Amino acid sequence: MTQRSALITGITGQDGSYLAELLLDKGYRVAGTSRRGADAANSENLKTIGDRLTILPGDPARSDWASNALALLQSPPDEIYHLAAQSVVTRAWERPIETTENIALGTLRLLEAVRRGAPTARILIAGSSAMFGDPAETPQRETTPFRPLDPYGAAKVYAHTVTGQYRDVHGLYAVGAILFNHESPRRGVDFVTRKITLAVARIAHGDQGPLALGSLEAQRDWGYAGDYVEAMWRALQQATPSDYVIGTGVTHSVREFCERAFAAAALDYRAHVVVDEQFLRRSDDRVLVADATRARDVLGWEPQTTFDQLVTMMVEADVARAAQMPSASLTPNV
């Protein structure tokens, strides 16, 4: 039997690294793109598998990034997972043009490169719950209208829309995966969940004062990234391509996350967390929660990791890091 192959864009990130591990375990030959090129194989997230991967240069902001990556492969991949993106909402407002070029045009460049150079490849484009923004209905499903509130969400809407167009017009096997918040010990430090668990580790070791956050009542549908990459893989194994909402269907507040996280280190969050208005966002009062019925019914997928398990996992990982290295070095090399 011929070994299956996959290309993962943004392979050093949280999702890319978990997906690479999953595909290697399934016997795939795996290549990935990174802005850092071959040096990415030594990143923290790939430290146990870097020697089993082919790492290619790839910056979605470059017009030739996707065609060059495909040209460097010995043969077209069977599957392509497009996970590379600027994903920090606050940064999207600071750099709206860069964010739009990275996400919207980066996706279009990839789809066009696949149409021209690998038309039989199955491709998944990672979307975001930010596409729903100010939701027209709750919970949100595949048919819920998109109403993004920021350049990141708007760029993701474009990427999702053009994915459907390439599927319908050019016959590509193209899937749009609308991913709700998913976390892990590999989550970037710009995200509130990781900001909290890093603070817990530092406070537990006496290296940090109070943790300043925005609204503690903001609700999020949080799942585990390791579960979500399983859904991505299943989406490309179906007879026909389609779009899927991926999420837990349950929301928790930032306050709940803080309570669980600090309790995991035997601390009371109320003694260490303060609200700072500079971190408040107008989207905090919107409730984004997934209706992943289609993923359950078609893909046979359901999240396997509970909220408490996820929070504990993240805290334990950061506490372990804090015990092994100076606090200034706690940020993972991604």
mmCIF file of N, CA and C in Angstrom, residues 42-166:
data_model
loop_
_atom_site.group_PDB
_atom_site.id
_atom_site.type_symbol
_atom_site.label_atom_id
_atom_site.label_comp_id
_atom_site.label_asym_id
_atom_site.label_seq_id
_atom_site.Cartn_x
_atom_site.Cartn_y
_atom_site.Cartn_z
ATOM 1 N N ASN A 42 13.562 22.385 14.881
ATOM 2 C CA ASN A 42 14.112 22.398 16.237
ATOM 3 C C ASN A 42 13.236 23.180 17.214
ATOM 4 N N SER A 43 12.062 23.601 16.786
ATOM 5 C CA SER A 43 11.191 24.378 17.660
ATOM 6 C C SER A 43 10.669 23.519 18.801
ATOM 7 N N GLU A 44 10.236 24.176 19.845
ATOM 8 C CA GLU A 44 9.741 23.477 21.035
ATOM 9 C C GLU A 44 8.605 22.517 20.704
ATOM 10 N N ASN A 45 7.663 22.957 19.878
ATOM 11 C CA ASN A 45 6.494 22.128 19.581
ATOM 12 C C ASN A 45 6.823 20.887 18.753
ATOM 13 N N LEU A 46 7.934 20.920 18.023
ATOM 14 C CA LEU A 46 8.294 19.783 17.163
ATOM 15 C C LEU A 46 9.491 19.001 17.698
ATOM 16 N N LYS A 47 9.881 19.254 18.934
ATOM 17 C CA LYS A 47 11.143 18.710 19.429
ATOM 18 C C LYS A 47 11.188 17.186 19.426
ATOM 19 N N THR A 48 10.043 16.511 19.531
ATOM 20 C CA THR A 48 10.056 15.045 19.558
ATOM 21 C C THR A 48 9.854 14.420 18.189
ATOM 22 N N ILE A 49 9.488 15.232 17.191
ATOM 23 C CA ILE A 49 9.184 14.663 15.869
ATOM 24 C C ILE A 49 9.908 15.368 14.731
ATOM 25 N N GLY A 50 10.680 16.409 15.027
ATOM 26 C CA GLY A 50 11.296 17.221 13.975
ATOM 27 C C GLY A 50 12.129 16.436 12.990
ATOM 28 N N ASP A 51 12.775 15.370 13.468
ATOM 29 C CA ASP A 51 13.629 14.581 12.579
ATOM 30 C C ASP A 51 12.831 13.663 11.663
ATOM 31 N N ARG A 52 11.511 13.625 11.828
ATOM 32 C CA ARG A 52 10.665 12.779 10.988
ATOM 33 C C ARG A 52 9.870 13.602 9.979
ATOM 34 N N LEU A 53 10.149 14.897 9.917
ATOM 35 C CA LEU A 53 9.396 15.809 9.068
ATOM 36 C C LEU A 53 10.264 16.417 7.982
ATOM 37 N N THR A 54 9.618 16.840 6.907
ATOM 38 C CA THR A 54 10.268 17.674 5.906
ATOM 39 C C THR A 54 9.747 19.093 6.100
ATOM 40 N N ILE A 55 10.646 20.027 6.419
ATOM 41 C CA ILE A 55 10.241 21.403 6.662
ATOM 42 C C ILE A 55 10.608 22.267 5.464
ATOM 43 N N LEU A 56 9.635 23.012 4.961
ATOM 44 C CA LEU A 56 9.805 23.869 3.795
ATOM 45 C C LEU A 56 9.572 25.321 4.183
ATOM 46 N N PRO A 57 10.244 26.251 3.508
ATOM 47 C CA PRO A 57 9.959 27.664 3.778
ATOM 48 C C PRO A 57 8.584 28.019 3.235
ATOM 49 N N GLY A 58 7.887 28.875 3.957
ATOM 50 C CA GLY A 58 6.570 29.266 3.481
ATOM 51 C C GLY A 58 5.981 30.404 4.283
ATOM 52 N N ASP A 59 5.894 31.568 3.689
ATOM 53 C CA ASP A 59 5.302 32.746 4.317
ATOM 54 C C ASP A 59 4.089 33.159 3.497
ATOM 55 N N PRO A 60 2.856 32.977 4.034
ATOM 56 C CA PRO A 60 1.649 33.274 3.254
ATOM 57 C C PRO A 60 1.570 34.695 2.719
ATOM 58 N N ALA A 61 2.399 35.593 3.258
ATOM 59 C CA ALA A 61 2.388 36.966 2.754
ATOM 60 C C ALA A 61 3.108 37.095 1.412
ATOM 61 N N ARG A 62 3.883 36.071 1.034
ATOM 62 C CA ARG A 62 4.620 36.100 -0.235
ATOM 63 C C ARG A 62 3.744 35.539 -1.350
ATOM 64 N N SER A 63 3.803 36.160 -2.497
ATOM 65 C CA SER A 63 2.929 35.758 -3.596
ATOM 66 C C SER A 63 3.218 34.353 -4.107
ATOM 67 N N ASP A 64 4.460 33.891 -3.975
ATOM 68 C CA ASP A 64 4.826 32.584 -4.522
ATOM 69 C C ASP A 64 5.000 31.506 -3.457
ATOM 70 N N TRP A 65 4.542 31.770 -2.237
ATOM 71 C CA TRP A 65 4.856 30.857 -1.137
ATOM 72 C C TRP A 65 4.293 29.454 -1.359
ATOM 73 N N ALA A 66 3.051 29.367 -1.815
ATOM 74 C CA ALA A 66 2.399 28.070 -1.942
ATOM 75 C C ALA A 66 2.926 27.290 -3.143
ATOM 76 N N SER A 67 3.079 27.949 -4.258
ATOM 77 C CA SER A 67 3.584 27.259 -5.455
ATOM 78 C C SER A 67 5.011 26.770 -5.229
ATOM 79 N N ASN A 68 5.829 27.564 -4.533
ATOM 80 C CA ASN A 68 7.200 27.142 -4.246
ATOM 81 C C ASN A 68 7.224 25.921 -3.321
ATOM 82 N N ALA A 69 6.363 25.917 -2.315
ATOM 83 C CA ALA A 69 6.316 24.789 -1.382
ATOM 84 C C ALA A 69 5.923 23.504 -2.102
ATOM 85 N N LEU A 70 4.916 23.581 -2.960
ATOM 86 C CA LEU A 70 4.494 22.388 -3.697
ATOM 87 C C LEU A 70 5.590 21.918 -4.652
ATOM 88 N N ALA A 71 6.306 22.872 -5.241
ATOM 89 C CA ALA A 71 7.362 22.517 -6.188
ATOM 90 C C ALA A 71 8.519 21.797 -5.492
ATOM 91 N N LEU A 72 8.743 22.080 -4.215
ATOM 92 C CA LEU A 72 9.851 21.472 -3.480
ATOM 93 C C LEU A 72 9.550 20.025 -3.066
ATOM 94 N N LEU A 73 8.289 19.646 -3.091
ATOM 95 C CA LEU A 73 7.927 18.271 -2.741
ATOM 96 C C LEU A 73 8.219 17.335 -3.912
ATOM 97 N N GLN A 74 8.557 16.092 -3.600
ATOM 98 C CA GLN A 74 8.864 15.121 -4.653
ATOM 99 C C GLN A 74 7.640 14.803 -5.497
ATOM 100 N N SER A 75 6.468 14.845 -4.869
ATOM 101 C CA SER A 75 5.213 14.598 -5.581
ATOM 102 C C SER A 75 4.104 15.342 -4.846
ATOM 103 N N PRO A 76 2.991 15.646 -5.506
ATOM 104 C CA PRO A 76 1.906 16.365 -4.849
ATOM 105 C C PRO A 76 1.389 15.594 -3.636
ATOM 106 N N PRO A 77 1.085 16.270 -2.544
ATOM 107 C CA PRO A 77 0.582 15.574 -1.353
ATOM 108 C C PRO A 77 -0.843 15.083 -1.560
ATOM 109 N N ASP A 78 -1.195 14.051 -0.807
ATOM 110 C CA ASP A 78 -2.579 13.568 -0.849
ATOM 111 C C ASP A 78 -3.509 14.518 -0.111
ATOM 112 N N GLU A 79 -3.002 15.117 0.967
ATOM 113 C CA GLU A 79 -3.816 15.998 1.801
ATOM 114 C C GLU A 79 -3.024 17.255 2.152
ATOM 115 N N ILE A 80 -3.725 18.375 2.230
ATOM 116 C CA ILE A 80 -3.120 19.649 2.617
ATOM 117 C C ILE A 80 -3.979 20.274 3.707
ATOM 118 N N TYR A 81 -3.335 20.676 4.782
ATOM 119 C CA TYR A 81 -4.021 21.327 5.900
ATOM 120 C C TYR A 81 -3.448 22.742 6.032
ATOM 121 N N HIS A 82 -4.283 23.732 5.767
ATOM 122 C CA HIS A 82 -3.811 25.117 5.791
ATOM 123 C C HIS A 82 -4.122 25.735 7.156
ATOM 124 N N LEU A 83 -3.110 25.767 8.009
ATOM 125 C CA LEU A 83 -3.260 26.265 9.374
ATOM 126 C C LEU A 83 -2.472 27.544 9.612
ATOM 127 N N ALA A 84 -1.612 27.921 8.678
ATOM 128 C CA ALA A 84 -0.781 29.108 8.864
ATOM 129 C C ALA A 84 -1.643 30.367 8.809
ATOM 130 N N ALA A 85 -1.515 31.212 9.833
ATOM 131 C CA ALA A 85 -2.278 32.458 9.852
ATOM 132 C C ALA A 85 -1.826 33.321 11.023
ATOM 133 N N GLN A 86 -1.982 34.618 10.853
ATOM 134 C CA GLN A 86 -1.844 35.538 11.972
ATOM 135 C C GLN A 86 -3.146 35.448 12.737
ATOM 136 N N SER A 87 -3.126 34.936 13.982
ATOM 137 C CA SER A 87 -4.369 34.578 14.653
ATOM 138 C C SER A 87 -4.688 35.379 15.909
ATOM 139 N N VAL A 88 -3.920 36.415 16.203
ATOM 140 C CA VAL A 88 -4.165 37.210 17.400
ATOM 141 C C VAL A 88 -5.038 38.403 17.033
ATOM 142 N N VAL A 89 -6.254 38.472 17.602
ATOM 143 C CA VAL A 89 -7.225 39.496 17.221
ATOM 144 C C VAL A 89 -6.694 40.899 17.484
ATOM 145 N N THR A 90 -6.098 41.149 18.649
ATOM 146 C CA THR A 90 -5.594 42.492 18.957
ATOM 147 C C THR A 90 -4.516 42.910 17.956
ATOM 148 N N ARG A 91 -3.703 41.975 17.535
ATOM 149 C CA ARG A 91 -2.669 42.276 16.549
ATOM 150 C C ARG A 91 -3.287 42.577 15.185
ATOM 151 N N ALA A 92 -4.456 41.980 14.920
ATOM 152 C CA ALA A 92 -5.136 42.229 13.651
ATOM 153 C C ALA A 92 -5.542 43.691 13.534
ATOM 154 N N TRP A 93 -5.930 44.310 14.643
ATOM 155 C CA TRP A 93 -6.280 45.727 14.600
ATOM 156 C C TRP A 93 -5.036 46.602 14.475
ATOM 157 N N GLU A 94 -3.928 46.132 15.036
ATOM 158 C CA GLU A 94 -2.675 46.880 14.915
ATOM 159 C C GLU A 94 -2.119 46.796 13.501
ATOM 160 N N ARG A 95 -2.337 45.648 12.838
ATOM 161 C CA ARG A 95 -1.787 45.421 11.500
ATOM 162 C C ARG A 95 -2.860 44.842 10.582
ATOM 163 N N PRO A 96 -3.909 45.628 10.292
ATOM 164 C CA PRO A 96 -5.042 45.080 9.523
ATOM 165 C C PRO A 96 -4.676 44.663 8.106
ATOM 166 N N ILE A 97 -3.812 45.421 7.437
ATOM 167 C CA ILE A 97 -3.451 45.070 6.058
ATOM 168 C C ILE A 97 -2.613 43.802 6.042
ATOM 169 N N GLU A 98 -1.634 43.718 6.934
ATOM 170 C CA GLU A 98 -0.799 42.522 7.010
ATOM 171 C C GLU A 98 -1.639 41.289 7.342
ATOM 172 N N THR A 99 -2.588 41.450 8.281
ATOM 173 C CA THR A 99 -3.453 40.330 8.664
ATOM 174 C C THR A 99 -4.292 39.857 7.480
ATOM 175 N N THR A 100 -4.858 40.803 6.746
ATOM 176 C CA THR A 100 -5.710 40.450 5.608
ATOM 177 C C THR A 100 -4.910 39.775 4.504
ATOM 178 N N GLU A 101 -3.726 40.302 4.218
ATOM 179 C CA GLU A 101 -2.884 39.675 3.197
ATOM 180 C C GLU A 101 -2.485 38.265 3.621
ATOM 181 N N ASN A 102 -2.112 38.101 4.878
ATOM 182 C CA ASN A 102 -1.668 36.812 5.382
ATOM 183 C C ASN A 102 -2.768 35.767 5.285
ATOM 184 N N ILE A 103 -3.963 36.128 5.738
ATOM 185 C CA ILE A 103 -5.056 35.148 5.811
ATOM 186 C C ILE A 103 -5.819 35.030 4.493
ATOM 187 N N ALA A 104 -6.313 36.144 3.986
ATOM 188 C CA ALA A 104 -7.169 36.102 2.799
ATOM 189 C C ALA A 104 -6.368 35.775 1.539
ATOM 190 N N LEU A 105 -5.367 36.599 1.242
ATOM 191 C CA LEU A 105 -4.582 36.352 0.033
ATOM 192 C C LEU A 105 -3.716 35.107 0.171
ATOM 193 N N GLY A 106 -3.231 34.833 1.388
ATOM 194 C CA GLY A 106 -2.443 33.614 1.594
ATOM 195 C C GLY A 106 -3.236 32.371 1.247
ATOM 196 N N THR A 107 -4.520 32.356 1.643
ATOM 197 C CA THR A 107 -5.387 31.223 1.316
ATOM 198 C C THR A 107 -5.668 31.150 -0.175
ATOM 199 N N LEU A 108 -5.957 32.276 -0.788
ATOM 200 C CA LEU A 108 -6.219 32.289 -2.230
ATOM 201 C C LEU A 108 -4.999 31.799 -3.012
ATOM 202 N N ARG A 109 -3.820 32.225 -2.598
ATOM 203 C CA ARG A 109 -2.592 31.778 -3.276
ATOM 204 C C ARG A 109 -2.421 30.272 -3.156
ATOM 205 N N LEU A 110 -2.754 29.733 -1.988
ATOM 206 C CA LEU A 110 -2.649 28.286 -1.808
ATOM 207 C C LEU A 110 -3.664 27.549 -2.681
ATOM 208 N N LEU A 111 -4.896 27.989 -2.692
ATOM 209 C CA LEU A 111 -5.918 27.331 -3.492
ATOM 210 C C LEU A 111 -5.561 27.358 -4.977
ATOM 211 N N GLU A 112 -5.039 28.483 -5.432
ATOM 212 C CA GLU A 112 -4.668 28.590 -6.834
ATOM 213 C C GLU A 112 -3.480 27.689 -7.156
ATOM 214 N N ALA A 113 -2.518 27.614 -6.225
ATOM 215 C CA ALA A 113 -1.373 26.728 -6.438
ATOM 216 C C ALA A 113 -1.818 25.271 -6.477
ATOM 217 N N VAL A 114 -2.779 24.906 -5.631
ATOM 218 C CA VAL A 114 -3.297 23.536 -5.626
ATOM 219 C C VAL A 114 -4.047 23.258 -6.923
ATOM 220 N N ARG A 115 -4.861 24.214 -7.364
ATOM 221 C CA ARG A 115 -5.605 24.030 -8.627
ATOM 222 C C ARG A 115 -4.656 23.775 -9.788
ATOM 223 N N ARG A 116 -3.537 24.482 -9.799
ATOM 224 C CA ARG A 116 -2.605 24.363 -10.909
ATOM 225 C C ARG A 116 -1.642 23.184 -10.769
ATOM 226 N N GLY A 117 -1.211 22.924 -9.523
ATOM 227 C CA GLY A 117 -0.145 21.948 -9.353
ATOM 228 C C GLY A 117 -0.478 20.678 -8.621
ATOM 229 N N ALA A 118 -1.632 20.637 -7.923
ATOM 230 C CA ALA A 118 -1.990 19.436 -7.164
ATOM 231 C C ALA A 118 -3.509 19.307 -7.087
ATOM 232 N N PRO A 119 -4.184 19.266 -8.246
ATOM 233 C CA PRO A 119 -5.648 19.329 -8.263
ATOM 234 C C PRO A 119 -6.350 18.140 -7.626
ATOM 235 N N THR A 120 -5.634 17.027 -7.419
ATOM 236 C CA THR A 120 -6.278 15.873 -6.787
ATOM 237 C C THR A 120 -6.097 15.861 -5.273
ATOM 238 N N ALA A 121 -5.312 16.788 -4.747
ATOM 239 C CA ALA A 121 -5.097 16.846 -3.298
ATOM 240 C C ALA A 121 -6.385 17.257 -2.599
ATOM 241 N N ARG A 122 -6.579 16.697 -1.419
ATOM 242 C CA ARG A 122 -7.683 17.126 -0.568
ATOM 243 C C ARG A 122 -7.153 18.203 0.375
ATOM 244 N N ILE A 123 -7.886 19.318 0.467
ATOM 245 C CA ILE A 123 -7.366 20.462 1.207
ATOM 246 C C ILE A 123 -8.369 20.948 2.245
ATOM 247 N N LEU A 124 -7.861 21.247 3.430
ATOM 248 C CA LEU A 124 -8.678 21.801 4.508
ATOM 249 C C LEU A 124 -8.156 23.186 4.848
ATOM 250 N N ILE A 125 -9.074 24.150 4.915
ATOM 251 C CA ILE A 125 -8.745 25.519 5.285
ATOM 252 C C ILE A 125 -9.315 25.782 6.677
ATOM 253 N N ALA A 126 -8.466 26.164 7.609
ATOM 254 C CA ALA A 126 -8.904 26.405 8.984
ATOM 255 C C ALA A 126 -9.588 27.762 9.096
ATOM 256 N N GLY A 127 -10.844 27.748 9.542
ATOM 257 C CA GLY A 127 -11.587 28.966 9.807
ATOM 258 C C GLY A 127 -11.644 29.243 11.294
ATOM 259 N N SER A 128 -12.506 30.153 11.696
ATOM 260 C CA SER A 128 -12.547 30.586 13.092
ATOM 261 C C SER A 128 -13.953 30.999 13.496
ATOM 262 N N SER A 129 -14.265 30.839 14.774
ATOM 263 C CA SER A 129 -15.541 31.327 15.298
ATOM 264 C C SER A 129 -15.636 32.845 15.188
ATOM 265 N N ALA A 130 -14.486 33.544 15.035
ATOM 266 C CA ALA A 130 -14.501 34.997 14.859
ATOM 267 C C ALA A 130 -15.246 35.394 13.591
ATOM 268 N N MET A 131 -15.459 34.468 12.695
ATOM 269 C CA MET A 131 -16.232 34.741 11.489
ATOM 270 C C MET A 131 -17.675 35.100 11.840
ATOM 271 N N PHE A 132 -18.192 34.543 12.942
ATOM 272 C CA PHE A 132 -19.576 34.825 13.349
ATOM 273 C C PHE A 132 -19.679 36.162 14.080
ATOM 274 N N GLY A 133 -18.603 36.578 14.749
ATOM 275 C CA GLY A 133 -18.520 37.903 15.359
ATOM 276 C C GLY A 133 -19.669 38.244 16.286
ATOM 277 N N ASP A 134 -20.592 39.039 15.772
ATOM 278 C CA ASP A 134 -21.817 39.392 16.491
ATOM 279 C C ASP A 134 -22.901 38.448 15.984
ATOM 280 N N PRO A 135 -23.046 37.268 16.605
ATOM 281 C CA PRO A 135 -23.802 36.185 15.970
ATOM 282 C C PRO A 135 -25.281 36.475 15.777
ATOM 283 N N ALA A 136 -25.791 36.037 14.644
ATOM 284 C CA ALA A 136 -27.206 36.203 14.332
ATOM 285 C C ALA A 136 -28.061 35.189 15.067
ATOM 286 N N GLU A 137 -27.448 34.113 15.539
ATOM 287 C CA GLU A 137 -28.155 33.083 16.292
ATOM 288 C C GLU A 137 -27.168 32.370 17.204
ATOM 289 N N THR A 138 -27.713 31.751 18.234
ATOM 290 C CA THR A 138 -26.892 30.998 19.186
ATOM 291 C C THR A 138 -27.571 29.667 19.472
ATOM 292 N N PRO A 139 -26.836 28.554 19.347
ATOM 293 C CA PRO A 139 -25.435 28.418 18.957
ATOM 294 C C PRO A 139 -25.248 28.629 17.453
ATOM 295 N N GLN A 140 -23.984 28.610 17.022
ATOM 296 C CA GLN A 140 -23.674 28.848 15.612
ATOM 297 C C GLN A 140 -23.371 27.530 14.896
ATOM 298 N N ARG A 141 -23.921 27.424 13.701
ATOM 299 C CA ARG A 141 -23.734 26.219 12.884
ATOM 300 C C ARG A 141 -23.200 26.626 11.507
ATOM 301 N N GLU A 142 -23.099 25.670 10.616
ATOM 302 C CA GLU A 142 -22.533 25.940 9.288
ATOM 303 C C GLU A 142 -23.348 26.957 8.494
ATOM 304 N N THR A 143 -24.637 27.050 8.756
ATOM 305 C CA THR A 143 -25.508 27.952 7.992
ATOM 306 C C THR A 143 -25.712 29.310 8.663
ATOM 307 N N THR A 144 -25.133 29.519 9.835
ATOM 308 C CA THR A 144 -25.275 30.802 10.530
ATOM 309 C C THR A 144 -24.578 31.905 9.732
ATOM 310 N N PRO A 145 -25.240 33.042 9.509
ATOM 311 C CA PRO A 145 -24.604 34.135 8.746
ATOM 312 C C PRO A 145 -23.333 34.637 9.431
ATOM 313 N N PHE A 146 -22.371 35.019 8.621
ATOM 314 C CA PHE A 146 -21.126 35.570 9.155
ATOM 315 C C PHE A 146 -21.294 37.066 9.410
ATOM 316 N N ARG A 147 -20.839 37.529 10.598
ATOM 317 C CA ARG A 147 -20.910 38.944 10.959
ATOM 318 C C ARG A 147 -19.655 39.312 11.746
ATOM 319 N N PRO A 148 -18.491 39.267 11.105
ATOM 320 C CA PRO A 148 -17.230 39.487 11.822
ATOM 321 C C PRO A 148 -17.126 40.906 12.383
ATOM 322 N N LEU A 149 -16.355 41.028 13.469
ATOM 323 C CA LEU A 149 -16.201 42.309 14.153
ATOM 324 C C LEU A 149 -14.790 42.884 14.050
ATOM 325 N N ASP A 150 -13.902 42.204 13.361
ATOM 326 C CA ASP A 150 -12.516 42.652 13.295
ATOM 327 C C ASP A 150 -11.888 42.178 11.984
ATOM 328 N N PRO A 151 -10.722 42.735 11.630
ATOM 329 C CA PRO A 151 -10.077 42.340 10.362
ATOM 330 C C PRO A 151 -9.729 40.865 10.307
ATOM 331 N N TYR A 152 -9.390 40.267 11.428
ATOM 332 C CA TYR A 152 -9.083 38.834 11.450
ATOM 333 C C TYR A 152 -10.310 38.028 11.027
ATOM 334 N N GLY A 153 -11.443 38.285 11.671
ATOM 335 C CA GLY A 153 -12.654 37.554 11.317
ATOM 336 C C GLY A 153 -13.079 37.787 9.888
ATOM 337 N N ALA A 154 -12.946 39.036 9.421
ATOM 338 C CA ALA A 154 -13.319 39.346 8.042
ATOM 339 C C ALA A 154 -12.428 38.614 7.047
ATOM 340 N N ALA A 155 -11.130 38.551 7.339
ATOM 341 C CA ALA A 155 -10.209 37.838 6.447
ATOM 342 C C ALA A 155 -10.522 36.345 6.427
ATOM 343 N N LYS A 156 -10.889 35.802 7.584
ATOM 344 C CA LYS A 156 -11.265 34.386 7.644
ATOM 345 C C LYS A 156 -12.546 34.120 6.847
ATOM 346 N N VAL A 157 -13.483 35.065 6.870
ATOM 347 C CA VAL A 157 -14.697 34.915 6.066
ATOM 348 C C VAL A 157 -14.338 34.849 4.582
ATOM 349 N N TYR A 158 -13.445 35.729 4.135
ATOM 350 C CA TYR A 158 -13.013 35.686 2.740
ATOM 351 C C TYR A 158 -12.380 34.338 2.415
ATOM 352 N N ALA A 159 -11.476 33.872 3.289
ATOM 353 C CA ALA A 159 -10.789 32.605 3.034
ATOM 354 C C ALA A 159 -11.784 31.455 2.956
ATOM 355 N N HIS A 160 -12.773 31.463 3.839
ATOM 356 C CA HIS A 160 -13.792 30.407 3.849
ATOM 357 C C HIS A 160 -14.643 30.475 2.578
ATOM 358 N N THR A 161 -15.002 31.689 2.188
ATOM 359 C CA THR A 161 -15.852 31.866 1.007
ATOM 360 C C THR A 161 -15.139 31.419 -0.264
ATOM 361 N N VAL A 162 -13.893 31.832 -0.420
ATOM 362 C CA VAL A 162 -13.168 31.470 -1.637
ATOM 363 C C VAL A 162 -12.871 29.968 -1.669
ATOM 364 N N THR A 163 -12.753 29.348 -0.490
ATOM 365 C CA THR A 163 -12.591 27.889 -0.439
ATOM 366 C C THR A 163 -13.805 27.200 -1.056
ATOM 367 N N GLY A 164 -14.989 27.669 -0.680
ATOM 368 C CA GLY A 164 -16.207 27.108 -1.262
ATOM 369 C C GLY A 164 -16.298 27.340 -2.756
ATOM 370 N N GLN A 165 -15.827 28.490 -3.203
ATOM 371 C CA GLN A 165 -15.854 28.789 -4.631
ATOM 372 C C GLN A 165 -14.930 27.862 -5.417
ATOM 373 N N TYR A 166 -13.747 27.612 -4.886
ATOM 374 C CA TYR A 166 -12.821 26.698 -5.579
ATOM 375 C C TYR A 166 -13.362 25.266 -5.567
#
